[in-house]
């Protein structure tokens, strides 16, 4: 998971390296917008509120 403040977020190189290191099966880019959509390399751009619901549903 990477968190950005921009409404037009982009991922850093470190995000991909971290995902490889831990063998991430899900990848999220959290941003302050209101829409959820996929971007490159199986990454989902997701609003903060939706991410909070996603985390809460796993407990």
GROMACS .gro file of C-alpha atoms in nm:
model
   59
    1UNK     CA    1   0.000   0.000   0.000
    2UNK     CA    2   0.123   0.345  -0.083
    3UNK     CA    3  -0.057   0.662   0.024
    4UNK     CA    4  -0.056   0.979  -0.185
    5UNK     CA    5  -0.207   1.321  -0.131
    6UNK     CA    6  -0.249   1.402  -0.500
    7UNK     CA    7  -0.569   1.352  -0.700
    8UNK     CA    8  -0.345   1.230  -0.985
    9UNK     CA    9  -0.126   0.986  -0.793
   10UNK     CA   10   0.171   0.795  -0.930
   11UNK     CA   11   0.370   0.513  -0.778
   12UNK     CA   12   0.732   0.530  -0.673
   13UNK     CA   13   0.998   0.276  -0.766
   14UNK     CA   14   1.015   0.181  -0.398
   15UNK     CA   15   0.654   0.064  -0.409
   16UNK     CA   16   0.734  -0.200  -0.669
   17UNK     CA   17   1.054  -0.304  -0.493
   18UNK     CA   18   0.869  -0.340  -0.163
   19UNK     CA   19   0.594  -0.547  -0.326
   20UNK     CA   20   0.857  -0.781  -0.470
   21UNK     CA   21   1.041  -0.808  -0.138
   22UNK     CA   22   0.734  -0.914   0.059
   23UNK     CA   23   0.558  -1.106  -0.219
   24UNK     CA   24   0.249  -0.883  -0.208
   25UNK     CA   25  -0.062  -1.045  -0.353
   26UNK     CA   26  -0.268  -0.724  -0.346
   27UNK     CA   27  -0.140  -0.376  -0.423
   28UNK     CA   28  -0.318  -0.050  -0.341
   29UNK     CA   29  -0.251   0.317  -0.401
   30UNK     CA   30  -0.460   0.518  -0.155
   31UNK     CA   31  -0.555   0.873  -0.257
   32UNK     CA   32  -0.801   1.147  -0.154
   33UNK     CA   33  -1.031   1.100  -0.454
   34UNK     CA   34  -1.367   0.925  -0.469
   35UNK     CA   35  -1.326   0.666  -0.746
   36UNK     CA   36  -1.166   0.323  -0.737
   37UNK     CA   37  -0.986   0.208  -1.053
   38UNK     CA   38  -0.706  -0.025  -1.168
   39UNK     CA   39  -0.368   0.094  -1.294
   40UNK     CA   40  -0.056  -0.089  -1.416
   41UNK     CA   41   0.085  -0.409  -1.262
   42UNK     CA   42  -0.227  -0.519  -1.074
   43UNK     CA   43  -0.242  -0.205  -0.860
   44UNK     CA   44  -0.578  -0.061  -0.752
   45UNK     CA   45  -0.614   0.312  -0.688
   46UNK     CA   46  -0.854   0.338  -0.398
   47UNK     CA   47  -1.007   0.621  -0.190
   48UNK     CA   48  -0.904   0.634   0.176
   49UNK     CA   49  -1.256   0.554   0.303
   50UNK     CA   50  -1.276   0.246   0.078
   51UNK     CA   51  -0.933   0.133   0.199
   52UNK     CA   52  -1.046   0.163   0.560
   53UNK     CA   53  -1.348  -0.056   0.479
   54UNK     CA   54  -1.121  -0.304   0.301
   55UNK     CA   55  -0.895  -0.335   0.607
   56UNK     CA   56  -1.190  -0.356   0.850
   57UNK     CA   57  -1.351  -0.638   0.653
   58UNK     CA   58  -1.040  -0.854   0.692
   59UNK     CA   59  -1.054  -0.858   1.072
   0.00000   0.00000   0.00000
